């Protein structure tokens, strides 16, 4: 069995879809782009099969794209990365404050 991907497979709609995948998931990581692809495909499949949104599902995907570009310029992967960094910094700060408090109490006891 021979499989062939012709240039007609890469039409404008599919190219735009790949840009949306990368923007939603995150352009800085392969994992983010894969997550974006899965998320966008799940949303488009769900919305396109819903009776009320059957005609407007492309507009909904476009709205998701615009909102992500405006509010999450690094995509979902960038948002997750920033969230993990904040959690790690809070834990480090909490440990540092606990150490400082113990150091201050030990100095006062002396």
PDB file of N, CA and C in Angstrom:
ATOM      1  N   UNK A   1       0.842  -1.164   0.000  1.00  0.00           N
ATOM      2  CA  UNK A   1       0.000   0.000   0.000  1.00  0.00           C
ATOM      3  C   UNK A   1       0.893   1.235   0.000  1.00  0.00           C
ATOM      4  N   UNK A   2       0.600   2.150  -0.886  1.00  0.00           N
ATOM      5  CA  UNK A   2       1.377   3.366  -1.032  1.00  0.00           C
ATOM      6  C   UNK A   2       0.533   4.556  -0.592  1.00  0.00           C
ATOM      7  N   UNK A   3       1.111   5.404   0.274  1.00  0.00           N
ATOM      8  CA  UNK A   3       0.416   6.603   0.716  1.00  0.00           C
ATOM      9  C   UNK A   3       1.170   7.815   0.197  1.00  0.00           C
ATOM     10  N   UNK A   4       0.436   8.784  -0.270  1.00  0.00           N
ATOM     11  CA  UNK A   4       1.042   9.967  -0.860  1.00  0.00           C
ATOM     12  C   UNK A   4       0.292  11.205  -0.382  1.00  0.00           C
ATOM     13  N   UNK A   5       1.010  12.210   0.050  1.00  0.00           N
ATOM     14  CA  UNK A   5       0.410  13.484   0.456  1.00  0.00           C
ATOM     15  C   UNK A   5       0.659  14.486  -0.660  1.00  0.00           C
ATOM     16  N   UNK A   6      -0.365  14.808  -1.379  1.00  0.00           N
ATOM     17  CA  UNK A   6      -0.225  15.743  -2.496  1.00  0.00           C
ATOM     18  C   UNK A   6      -0.224  17.178  -1.984  1.00  0.00           C
ATOM     19  N   UNK A   7       0.266  18.120  -2.786  1.00  0.00           N
ATOM     20  CA  UNK A   7       0.258  19.527  -2.368  1.00  0.00           C
ATOM     21  C   UNK A   7      -1.142  20.082  -2.143  1.00  0.00           C
ATOM     22  N   UNK A   8      -2.148  19.468  -2.741  1.00  0.00           N
ATOM     23  CA  UNK A   8      -3.511  19.954  -2.516  1.00  0.00           C
ATOM     24  C   UNK A   8      -3.975  19.691  -1.087  1.00  0.00           C
ATOM     25  N   UNK A   9      -3.293  18.777  -0.385  1.00  0.00           N
ATOM     26  CA  UNK A   9      -3.620  18.506   1.014  1.00  0.00           C
ATOM     27  C   UNK A   9      -3.335  19.726   1.878  1.00  0.00           C
ATOM     28  N   UNK A  10      -2.338  20.507   1.509  1.00  0.00           N
ATOM     29  CA  UNK A  10      -1.944  21.679   2.287  1.00  0.00           C
ATOM     30  C   UNK A  10      -2.652  22.929   1.757  1.00  0.00           C
ATOM     31  N   UNK A  11      -3.960  22.945   1.797  1.00  0.00           N
ATOM     32  CA  UNK A  11      -4.707  24.109   1.342  1.00  0.00           C
ATOM     33  C   UNK A  11      -4.678  25.207   2.403  1.00  0.00           C
ATOM     34  N   UNK A  12      -5.283  26.322   2.103  1.00  0.00           N
ATOM     35  CA  UNK A  12      -5.240  27.482   2.995  1.00  0.00           C
ATOM     36  C   UNK A  12      -5.914  27.206   4.338  1.00  0.00           C
ATOM     37  N   UNK A  13      -7.039  26.534   4.318  1.00  0.00           N
ATOM     38  CA  UNK A  13      -7.764  26.273   5.566  1.00  0.00           C
ATOM     39  C   UNK A  13      -6.930  25.413   6.515  1.00  0.00           C
ATOM     40  N   UNK A  14      -6.269  24.394   5.995  1.00  0.00           N
ATOM     41  CA  UNK A  14      -5.444  23.542   6.858  1.00  0.00           C
ATOM     42  C   UNK A  14      -4.221  24.298   7.371  1.00  0.00           C
ATOM     43  N   UNK A  15      -3.643  25.151   6.540  1.00  0.00           N
ATOM     44  CA  UNK A  15      -2.493  25.954   6.979  1.00  0.00           C
ATOM     45  C   UNK A  15      -2.884  26.904   8.098  1.00  0.00           C
ATOM     46  N   UNK A  16      -4.042  27.519   7.976  1.00  0.00           N
ATOM     47  CA  UNK A  16      -4.527  28.418   9.035  1.00  0.00           C
ATOM     48  C   UNK A  16      -4.805  27.631  10.307  1.00  0.00           C
ATOM     49  N   UNK A  17      -5.338  26.434  10.156  1.00  0.00           N
ATOM     50  CA  UNK A  17      -5.607  25.599  11.316  1.00  0.00           C
ATOM     51  C   UNK A  17      -4.321  25.274  12.069  1.00  0.00           C
ATOM     52  N   UNK A  18      -3.249  25.010  11.353  1.00  0.00           N
ATOM     53  CA  UNK A  18      -1.968  24.726  12.014  1.00  0.00           C
ATOM     54  C   UNK A  18      -1.453  25.946  12.767  1.00  0.00           C
ATOM     55  N   UNK A  19      -1.665  27.135  12.234  1.00  0.00           N
ATOM     56  CA  UNK A  19      -1.262  28.361  12.933  1.00  0.00           C
ATOM     57  C   UNK A  19      -2.070  28.512  14.223  1.00  0.00           C
ATOM     58  N   UNK A  20      -3.354  28.208  14.159  1.00  0.00           N
ATOM     59  CA  UNK A  20      -4.206  28.284  15.355  1.00  0.00           C
ATOM     60  C   UNK A  20      -3.736  27.269  16.396  1.00  0.00           C
ATOM     61  N   UNK A  21      -3.397  26.055  15.962  1.00  0.00           N
ATOM     62  CA  UNK A  21      -2.878  25.045  16.893  1.00  0.00           C
ATOM     63  C   UNK A  21      -1.666  25.574  17.642  1.00  0.00           C
ATOM     64  N   UNK A  22      -0.715  26.116  16.882  1.00  0.00           N
ATOM     65  CA  UNK A  22       0.527  26.591  17.497  1.00  0.00           C
ATOM     66  C   UNK A  22       0.280  27.789  18.407  1.00  0.00           C
ATOM     67  N   UNK A  23      -0.594  28.686  18.008  1.00  0.00           N
ATOM     68  CA  UNK A  23      -0.860  29.871  18.825  1.00  0.00           C
ATOM     69  C   UNK A  23      -1.562  29.505  20.125  1.00  0.00           C
ATOM     70  N   UNK A  24      -2.539  28.626  20.047  1.00  0.00           N
ATOM     71  CA  UNK A  24      -3.279  28.249  21.248  1.00  0.00           C
ATOM     72  C   UNK A  24      -2.403  27.434  22.191  1.00  0.00           C
ATOM     73  N   UNK A  25      -1.698  26.470  21.664  1.00  0.00           N
ATOM     74  CA  UNK A  25      -0.866  25.613  22.505  1.00  0.00           C
ATOM     75  C   UNK A  25       0.381  26.294  22.999  1.00  0.00           C
ATOM     76  N   UNK A  26       1.000  27.071  22.155  1.00  0.00           N
ATOM     77  CA  UNK A  26       2.246  27.740  22.510  1.00  0.00           C
ATOM     78  C   UNK A  26       3.285  27.510  21.442  1.00  0.00           C
ATOM     79  N   UNK A  27       3.869  28.590  20.989  1.00  0.00           N
ATOM     80  CA  UNK A  27       4.830  28.491  19.893  1.00  0.00           C
ATOM     81  C   UNK A  27       6.212  28.054  20.354  1.00  0.00           C
ATOM     82  N   UNK A  28       6.480  28.127  21.639  1.00  0.00           N
ATOM     83  CA  UNK A  28       7.835  27.862  22.108  1.00  0.00           C
ATOM     84  C   UNK A  28       8.102  26.402  22.449  1.00  0.00           C
ATOM     85  N   UNK A  29       7.091  25.550  22.347  1.00  0.00           N
ATOM     86  CA  UNK A  29       7.335  24.147  22.665  1.00  0.00           C
ATOM     87  C   UNK A  29       6.513  23.239  21.755  1.00  0.00           C
ATOM     88  N   UNK A  30       7.092  22.109  21.431  1.00  0.00           N
ATOM     89  CA  UNK A  30       6.399  21.118  20.611  1.00  0.00           C
ATOM     90  C   UNK A  30       5.200  20.556  21.381  1.00  0.00           C
ATOM     91  N   UNK A  31       5.384  20.303  22.655  1.00  0.00           N
ATOM     92  CA  UNK A  31       4.298  19.771  23.475  1.00  0.00           C
ATOM     93  C   UNK A  31       3.118  20.736  23.511  1.00  0.00           C
ATOM     94  N   UNK A  32       3.398  22.015  23.635  1.00  0.00           N
ATOM     95  CA  UNK A  32       2.329  23.013  23.641  1.00  0.00           C
ATOM     96  C   UNK A  32       1.556  23.025  22.335  1.00  0.00           C
ATOM     97  N   UNK A  33       2.266  22.952  21.210  1.00  0.00           N
ATOM     98  CA  UNK A  33       1.592  22.925  19.910  1.00  0.00           C
ATOM     99  C   UNK A  33       0.755  21.656  19.761  1.00  0.00           C
ATOM    100  N   UNK A  34       1.235  20.544  20.271  1.00  0.00           N
ATOM    101  CA  UNK A  34       0.458  19.293  20.223  1.00  0.00           C
ATOM    102  C   UNK A  34      -0.790  19.396  21.087  1.00  0.00           C
ATOM    103  N   UNK A  35      -0.654  19.981  22.264  1.00  0.00           N
ATOM    104  CA  UNK A  35      -1.812  20.174  23.138  1.00  0.00           C
ATOM    105  C   UNK A  35      -2.806  21.127  22.478  1.00  0.00           C
ATOM    106  N   UNK A  36      -2.296  22.173  21.835  1.00  0.00           N
ATOM    107  CA  UNK A  36      -3.169  23.093  21.109  1.00  0.00           C
ATOM    108  C   UNK A  36      -3.912  22.392  19.987  1.00  0.00           C
ATOM    109  N   UNK A  37      -3.231  21.516  19.264  1.00  0.00           N
ATOM    110  CA  UNK A  37      -3.868  20.775  18.171  1.00  0.00           C
ATOM    111  C   UNK A  37      -4.978  19.877  18.699  1.00  0.00           C
ATOM    112  N   UNK A  38      -4.697  19.175  19.780  1.00  0.00           N
ATOM    113  CA  UNK A  38      -5.711  18.292  20.357  1.00  0.00           C
ATOM    114  C   UNK A  38      -6.894  19.108  20.857  1.00  0.00           C
ATOM    115  N   UNK A  39      -6.620  20.194  21.564  1.00  0.00           N
ATOM    116  CA  UNK A  39      -7.687  21.018  22.126  1.00  0.00           C
ATOM    117  C   UNK A  39      -8.556  21.630  21.034  1.00  0.00           C
ATOM    118  N   UNK A  40      -7.943  22.205  20.022  1.00  0.00           N
ATOM    119  CA  UNK A  40      -8.700  22.836  18.944  1.00  0.00           C
ATOM    120  C   UNK A  40      -9.505  21.802  18.173  1.00  0.00           C
ATOM    121  N   UNK A  41      -8.944  20.622  17.924  1.00  0.00           N
ATOM    122  CA  UNK A  41      -9.685  19.584  17.211  1.00  0.00           C
ATOM    123  C   UNK A  41     -10.870  19.070  18.025  1.00  0.00           C
ATOM    124  N   UNK A  42     -10.684  18.936  19.337  1.00  0.00           N
ATOM    125  CA  UNK A  42     -11.797  18.504  20.193  1.00  0.00           C
ATOM    126  C   UNK A  42     -12.898  19.565  20.211  1.00  0.00           C
ATOM    127  N   UNK A  43     -12.504  20.834  20.359  1.00  0.00           N
ATOM    128  CA  UNK A  43     -13.492  21.913  20.386  1.00  0.00           C
ATOM    129  C   UNK A  43     -14.212  22.006  19.049  1.00  0.00           C
ATOM    130  N   UNK A  44     -13.463  21.947  17.946  1.00  0.00           N
ATOM    131  CA  UNK A  44     -14.123  22.073  16.643  1.00  0.00           C
ATOM    132  C   UNK A  44     -15.031  20.886  16.354  1.00  0.00           C
ATOM    133  N   UNK A  45     -14.640  19.683  16.754  1.00  0.00           N
ATOM    134  CA  UNK A  45     -15.501  18.522  16.539  1.00  0.00           C
ATOM    135  C   UNK A  45     -16.760  18.616  17.384  1.00  0.00           C
ATOM    136  N   UNK A  46     -16.615  19.061  18.621  1.00  0.00           N
ATOM    137  CA  UNK A  46     -17.768  19.179  19.512  1.00  0.00           C
ATOM    138  C   UNK A  46     -18.714  20.280  19.051  1.00  0.00           C
ATOM    139  N   UNK A  47     -18.154  21.430  18.730  1.00  0.00           N
ATOM    140  CA  UNK A  47     -18.981  22.578  18.361  1.00  0.00           C
ATOM    141  C   UNK A  47     -19.627  22.367  16.992  1.00  0.00           C
ATOM    142  N   UNK A  48     -18.904  21.791  16.047  1.00  0.00           N
ATOM    143  CA  UNK A  48     -19.465  21.616  14.708  1.00  0.00           C
ATOM    144  C   UNK A  48     -20.599  20.606  14.688  1.00  0.00           C
ATOM    145  N   UNK A  49     -20.646  19.702  15.660  1.00  0.00           N
ATOM    146  CA  UNK A  49     -21.721  18.709  15.723  1.00  0.00           C
ATOM    147  C   UNK A  49     -22.902  19.158  16.576  1.00  0.00           C
ATOM    148  N   UNK A  50     -22.742  20.286  17.271  1.00  0.00           N
ATOM    149  CA  UNK A  50     -23.828  20.823  18.078  1.00  0.00           C
ATOM    150  C   UNK A  50     -24.797  21.573  17.161  1.00  0.00           C
ATOM    151  N   UNK A  51     -26.072  21.310  17.315  1.00  0.00           N
ATOM    152  CA  UNK A  51     -27.068  21.873  16.397  1.00  0.00           C
ATOM    153  C   UNK A  51     -27.051  23.403  16.382  1.00  0.00           C
ATOM    154  N   UNK A  52     -26.915  24.022  17.519  1.00  0.00           N
ATOM    155  CA  UNK A  52     -26.947  25.479  17.589  1.00  0.00           C
ATOM    156  C   UNK A  52     -25.719  26.158  17.012  1.00  0.00           C
ATOM    157  N   UNK A  53     -24.599  25.467  16.994  1.00  0.00           N
ATOM    158  CA  UNK A  53     -23.345  26.072  16.545  1.00  0.00           C
ATOM    159  C   UNK A  53     -22.817  25.491  15.239  1.00  0.00           C
ATOM    160  N   UNK A  54     -23.615  24.702  14.544  1.00  0.00           N
ATOM    161  CA  UNK A  54     -23.143  24.022  13.339  1.00  0.00           C
ATOM    162  C   UNK A  54     -22.649  25.004  12.286  1.00  0.00           C
ATOM    163  N   UNK A  55     -23.274  26.152  12.194  1.00  0.00           N
ATOM    164  CA  UNK A  55     -22.876  27.133  11.184  1.00  0.00           C
ATOM    165  C   UNK A  55     -21.762  28.063  11.678  1.00  0.00           C
ATOM    166  N   UNK A  56     -21.632  28.212  12.980  1.00  0.00           N
ATOM    167  CA  UNK A  56     -20.722  29.223  13.525  1.00  0.00           C
ATOM    168  C   UNK A  56     -19.459  28.642  14.144  1.00  0.00           C
ATOM    169  N   UNK A  57     -19.145  27.367  13.929  1.00  0.00           N
ATOM    170  CA  UNK A  57     -18.017  26.783  14.641  1.00  0.00           C
ATOM    171  C   UNK A  57     -16.684  27.370  14.211  1.00  0.00           C
ATOM    172  N   UNK A  58     -16.562  27.790  12.968  1.00  0.00           N
ATOM    173  CA  UNK A  58     -15.303  28.425  12.530  1.00  0.00           C
ATOM    174  C   UNK A  58     -15.120  29.782  13.198  1.00  0.00           C
ATOM    175  N   UNK A  59     -16.208  30.500  13.391  1.00  0.00           N
ATOM    176  CA  UNK A  59     -16.131  31.781  14.097  1.00  0.00           C
ATOM    177  C   UNK A  59     -15.742  31.578  15.557  1.00  0.00           C
ATOM    178  N   UNK A  60     -16.210  30.498  16.160  1.00  0.00           N
ATOM    179  CA  UNK A  60     -15.857  30.203  17.555  1.00  0.00           C
ATOM    180  C   UNK A  60     -14.376  29.884  17.666  1.00  0.00           C
ATOM    181  N   UNK A  61     -13.852  29.102  16.735  1.00  0.00           N
ATOM    182  CA  UNK A  61     -12.412  28.808  16.725  1.00  0.00           C
ATOM    183  C   UNK A  61     -11.624  30.098  16.505  1.00  0.00           C
ATOM    184  N   UNK A  62     -12.113  30.968  15.625  1.00  0.00           N
ATOM    185  CA  UNK A  62     -11.465  32.260  15.405  1.00  0.00           C
ATOM    186  C   UNK A  62     -11.472  33.121  16.653  1.00  0.00           C
ATOM    187  N   UNK A  63     -12.577  33.098  17.394  1.00  0.00           N
ATOM    188  CA  UNK A  63     -12.669  33.852  18.643  1.00  0.00           C
ATOM    189  C   UNK A  63     -11.674  33.315  19.676  1.00  0.00           C
ATOM    190  N   UNK A  64     -11.570  32.000  19.762  1.00  0.00           N
ATOM    191  CA  UNK A  64     -10.581  31.398  20.669  1.00  0.00           C
ATOM    192  C   UNK A  64      -9.179  31.850  20.290  1.00  0.00           C
ATOM    193  N   UNK A  65      -8.877  31.853  19.001  1.00  0.00           N
ATOM    194  CA  UNK A  65      -7.565  32.287  18.518  1.00  0.00           C
ATOM    195  C   UNK A  65      -7.286  33.736  18.913  1.00  0.00           C
ATOM    196  N   UNK A  66      -8.243  34.623  18.672  1.00  0.00           N
ATOM    197  CA  UNK A  66      -8.050  36.040  18.993  1.00  0.00           C
ATOM    198  C   UNK A  66      -7.860  36.239  20.488  1.00  0.00           C
ATOM    199  N   UNK A  67      -8.667  35.564  21.303  1.00  0.00           N
ATOM    200  CA  UNK A  67      -8.545  35.711  22.756  1.00  0.00           C
ATOM    201  C   UNK A  67      -7.205  35.198  23.270  1.00  0.00           C
ATOM    202  N   UNK A  68      -6.736  34.085  22.723  1.00  0.00           N
ATOM    203  CA  UNK A  68      -5.441  33.555  23.153  1.00  0.00           C
ATOM    204  C   UNK A  68      -4.317  34.492  22.744  1.00  0.00           C
ATOM    205  N   UNK A  69      -4.377  35.007  21.525  1.00  0.00           N
ATOM    206  CA  UNK A  69      -3.318  35.924  21.069  1.00  0.00           C
ATOM    207  C   UNK A  69      -3.309  37.197  21.917  1.00  0.00           C
ATOM    208  N   UNK A  70      -4.491  37.689  22.293  1.00  0.00           N
ATOM    209  CA  UNK A  70      -4.555  38.916  23.089  1.00  0.00           C
ATOM    210  C   UNK A  70      -4.138  38.704  24.544  1.00  0.00           C
ATOM    211  N   UNK A  71      -4.641  37.639  25.167  1.00  0.00           N
ATOM    212  CA  UNK A  71      -4.464  37.481  26.612  1.00  0.00           C
ATOM    213  C   UNK A  71      -3.430  36.441  27.023  1.00  0.00           C
ATOM    214  N   UNK A  72      -3.075  35.534  26.138  1.00  0.00           N
ATOM    215  CA  UNK A  72      -2.034  34.539  26.415  1.00  0.00           C
ATOM    216  C   UNK A  72      -1.072  34.495  25.234  1.00  0.00           C
ATOM    217  N   UNK A  73      -0.248  35.523  25.064  1.00  0.00           N
ATOM    218  CA  UNK A  73       0.595  35.587  23.862  1.00  0.00           C
ATOM    219  C   UNK A  73       1.571  34.418  23.726  1.00  0.00           C
ATOM    220  N   UNK A  74       1.892  33.750  24.815  1.00  0.00           N
ATOM    221  CA  UNK A  74       2.773  32.576  24.737  1.00  0.00           C
ATOM    222  C   UNK A  74       1.985  31.277  24.687  1.00  0.00           C
ATOM    223  N   UNK A  75       0.660  31.360  24.571  1.00  0.00           N
ATOM    224  CA  UNK A  75      -0.189  30.182  24.472  1.00  0.00           C
ATOM    225  C   UNK A  75      -0.407  29.530  25.822  1.00  0.00           C
ATOM    226  N   UNK A  76      -1.069  28.391  25.790  1.00  0.00           N
ATOM    227  CA  UNK A  76      -1.355  27.671  27.030  1.00  0.00           C
ATOM    228  C   UNK A  76      -0.088  27.123  27.677  1.00  0.00           C
ATOM    229  N   UNK A  77       0.883  26.727  26.873  1.00  0.00           N
ATOM    230  CA  UNK A  77       2.149  26.232  27.433  1.00  0.00           C
ATOM    231  C   UNK A  77       2.883  27.347  28.174  1.00  0.00           C
ATOM    232  N   UNK A  78       2.873  28.547  27.627  1.00  0.00           N
ATOM    233  CA  UNK A  78       3.489  29.684  28.311  1.00  0.00           C
ATOM    234  C   UNK A  78       2.776  30.028  29.596  1.00  0.00           C
ATOM    235  N   UNK A  79       1.442  29.944  29.573  1.00  0.00           N
ATOM    236  CA  UNK A  79       0.657  30.183  30.787  1.00  0.00           C
ATOM    237  C   UNK A  79       0.995  29.146  31.852  1.00  0.00           C
ATOM    238  N   UNK A  80       1.071  27.882  31.455  1.00  0.00           N
ATOM    239  CA  UNK A  80       1.406  26.818  32.405  1.00  0.00           C
ATOM    240  C   UNK A  80       2.821  27.011  32.949  1.00  0.00           C
ATOM    241  N   UNK A  81       3.741  27.410  32.097  1.00  0.00           N
ATOM    242  CA  UNK A  81       5.124  27.648  32.525  1.00  0.00           C
ATOM    243  C   UNK A  81       5.165  28.776  33.557  1.00  0.00           C
ATOM    244  N   UNK A  82       4.466  29.872  33.293  1.00  0.00           N
ATOM    245  CA  UNK A  82       4.420  30.989  34.246  1.00  0.00           C
ATOM    246  C   UNK A  82       3.778  30.575  35.563  1.00  0.00           C
ATOM    247  N   UNK A  83       2.737  29.758  35.495  1.00  0.00           N
ATOM    248  CA  UNK A  83       2.058  29.288  36.702  1.00  0.00           C
ATOM    249  C   UNK A  83       2.997  28.441  37.560  1.00  0.00           C
ATOM    250  N   UNK A  84       3.726  27.531  36.931  1.00  0.00           N
ATOM    251  CA  UNK A  84       4.670  26.682  37.665  1.00  0.00           C
ATOM    252  C   UNK A  84       5.778  27.536  38.272  1.00  0.00           C
ATOM    253  N   UNK A  85       6.277  28.525  37.528  1.00  0.00           N
ATOM    254  CA  UNK A  85       7.312  29.415  38.065  1.00  0.00           C
ATOM    255  C   UNK A  85       6.814  30.163  39.301  1.00  0.00           C
ATOM    256  N   UNK A  86       5.566  30.640  39.270  1.00  0.00           N
ATOM    257  CA  UNK A  86       5.012  31.355  40.427  1.00  0.00           C
ATOM    258  C   UNK A  86       4.902  30.443  41.641  1.00  0.00           C
ATOM    259  N   UNK A  87       4.447  29.211  41.424  1.00  0.00           N
ATOM    260  CA  UNK A  87       4.304  28.265  42.535  1.00  0.00           C
ATOM    261  C   UNK A  87       5.675  27.964  43.136  1.00  0.00           C
ATOM    262  N   UNK A  88       6.667  27.742  42.290  1.00  0.00           N
ATOM    263  CA  UNK A  88       8.024  27.442  42.775  1.00  0.00           C
ATOM    264  C   UNK A  88       8.588  28.632  43.541  1.00  0.00           C
ATOM    265  N   UNK A  89       8.381  29.846  43.025  1.00  0.00           N
ATOM    266  CA  UNK A  89       8.901  31.037  43.711  1.00  0.00           C
ATOM    267  C   UNK A  89       8.207  31.244  45.056  1.00  0.00           C
ATOM    268  N   UNK A  90       6.918  30.967  45.131  1.00  0.00           N
ATOM    269  CA  UNK A  90       6.217  31.098  46.420  1.00  0.00           C
ATOM    270  C   UNK A  90       6.753  30.104  47.435  1.00  0.00           C
ATOM    271  N   UNK A  91       7.012  28.886  46.974  1.00  0.00           N
ATOM    272  CA  UNK A  91       7.564  27.883  47.897  1.00  0.00           C
ATOM    273  C   UNK A  91       8.960  28.291  48.360  1.00  0.00           C
ATOM    274  N   UNK A  92       9.756  28.804  47.439  1.00  0.00           N
ATOM    275  CA  UNK A  92      11.104  29.250  47.823  1.00  0.00           C
ATOM    276  C   UNK A  92      11.025  30.408  48.798  1.00  0.00           C
ATOM    277  N   UNK A  93      10.132  31.353  48.539  1.00  0.00           N
ATOM    278  CA  UNK A  93       9.972  32.493  49.440  1.00  0.00           C
ATOM    279  C   UNK A  93       9.458  32.046  50.803  1.00  0.00           C
ATOM    280  N   UNK A  94       8.557  31.104  50.839  1.00  0.00           N
ATOM    281  CA  UNK A  94       8.026  30.597  52.110  1.00  0.00           C
ATOM    282  C   UNK A  94       9.130  29.906  52.899  1.00  0.00           C
ATOM    283  N   UNK A  95       9.954  29.144  52.250  1.00  0.00           N
ATOM    284  CA  UNK A  95      11.080  28.487  52.945  1.00  0.00           C
ATOM    285  C   UNK A  95      12.091  29.520  53.421  1.00  0.00           C
ATOM    286  N   UNK A  96      12.350  30.525  52.599  1.00  0.00           N
ATOM    287  CA  UNK A  96      13.295  31.570  52.976  1.00  0.00           C
ATOM    288  C   UNK A  96      12.805  32.367  54.152  1.00  0.00           C
ATOM    289  N   UNK A  97      11.516  32.684  54.214  1.00  0.00           N
ATOM    290  CA  UNK A  97      10.956  33.418  55.339  1.00  0.00           C
ATOM    291  C   UNK A  97      10.983  32.567  56.595  1.00  0.00           C
ATOM    292  N   UNK A  98      10.720  31.280  56.450  1.00  0.00           N
ATOM    293  CA  UNK A  98      10.767  30.398  57.616  1.00  0.00           C
ATOM    294  C   UNK A  98      12.188  30.318  58.145  1.00  0.00           C
ATOM    295  N   UNK A  99      13.165  30.266  57.267  1.00  0.00           N
ATOM    296  CA  UNK A  99      14.558  30.225  57.710  1.00  0.00           C
ATOM    297  C   UNK A  99      14.946  31.540  58.374  1.00  0.00           C
ATOM    298  N   UNK A 100      14.505  32.649  57.812  1.00  0.00           N
ATOM    299  CA  UNK A 100      14.826  33.938  58.400  1.00  0.00           C
ATOM    300  C   UNK A 100      14.187  34.087  59.775  1.00  0.00           C
ATOM    301  N   UNK A 101      12.975  33.614  59.937  1.00  0.00           N
ATOM    302  CA  UNK A 101      12.299  33.712  61.225  1.00  0.00           C
ATOM    303  C   UNK A 101      13.032  32.877  62.262  1.00  0.00           C
ATOM    304  N   UNK A 102      13.452  31.681  61.901  1.00  0.00           N
ATOM    305  CA  UNK A 102      14.175  30.846  62.848  1.00  0.00           C
ATOM    306  C   UNK A 102      15.527  31.460  63.161  1.00  0.00           C
ATOM    307  N   UNK A 103      16.162  32.039  62.162  1.00  0.00           N
ATOM    308  CA  UNK A 103      17.462  32.668  62.422  1.00  0.00           C
ATOM    309  C   UNK A 103      17.297  33.871  63.350  1.00  0.00           C
ATOM    310  N   UNK A 104      16.262  34.648  63.161  1.00  0.00           N
ATOM    311  CA  UNK A 104      16.029  35.819  63.996  1.00  0.00           C
ATOM    312  C   UNK A 104      15.683  35.394  65.426  1.00  0.00           C
ATOM    313  N   UNK A 105      14.914  34.339  65.579  1.00  0.00           N
ATOM    314  CA  UNK A 105      14.550  33.893  66.930  1.00  0.00           C
ATOM    315  C   UNK A 105      15.744  33.284  67.639  1.00  0.00           C
ATOM    316  N   UNK A 106      16.603  32.609  66.891  1.00  0.00           N
ATOM    317  CA  UNK A 106      17.789  32.023  67.526  1.00  0.00           C
ATOM    318  C   UNK A 106      18.781  33.117  67.937  1.00  0.00           C
ATOM    319  N   UNK A 107      18.849  34.191  67.161  1.00  0.00           N
ATOM    320  CA  UNK A 107      19.741  35.290  67.520  1.00  0.00           C
ATOM    321  C   UNK A 107      19.178  36.036  68.732  1.00  0.00           C
ATOM    322  N   UNK A 108      17.883  36.178  68.829  1.00  0.00           N
ATOM    323  CA  UNK A 108      17.287  36.871  69.964  1.00  0.00           C
ATOM    324  C   UNK A 108      17.449  36.070  71.249  1.00  0.00           C
ATOM    325  N   UNK A 109      17.468  34.744  71.134  1.00  0.00           N
ATOM    326  CA  UNK A 109      17.629  33.887  72.299  1.00  0.00           C
ATOM    327  C   UNK A 109      19.038  33.938  72.832  1.00  0.00           C
ATOM    328  N   UNK A 110      19.982  34.267  71.999  1.00  0.00           N
ATOM    329  CA  UNK A 110      21.376  34.290  72.450  1.00  0.00           C
ATOM    330  C   UNK A 110      21.621  35.528  73.195  1.00  0.00           C
TER     331      UNK A 110
END
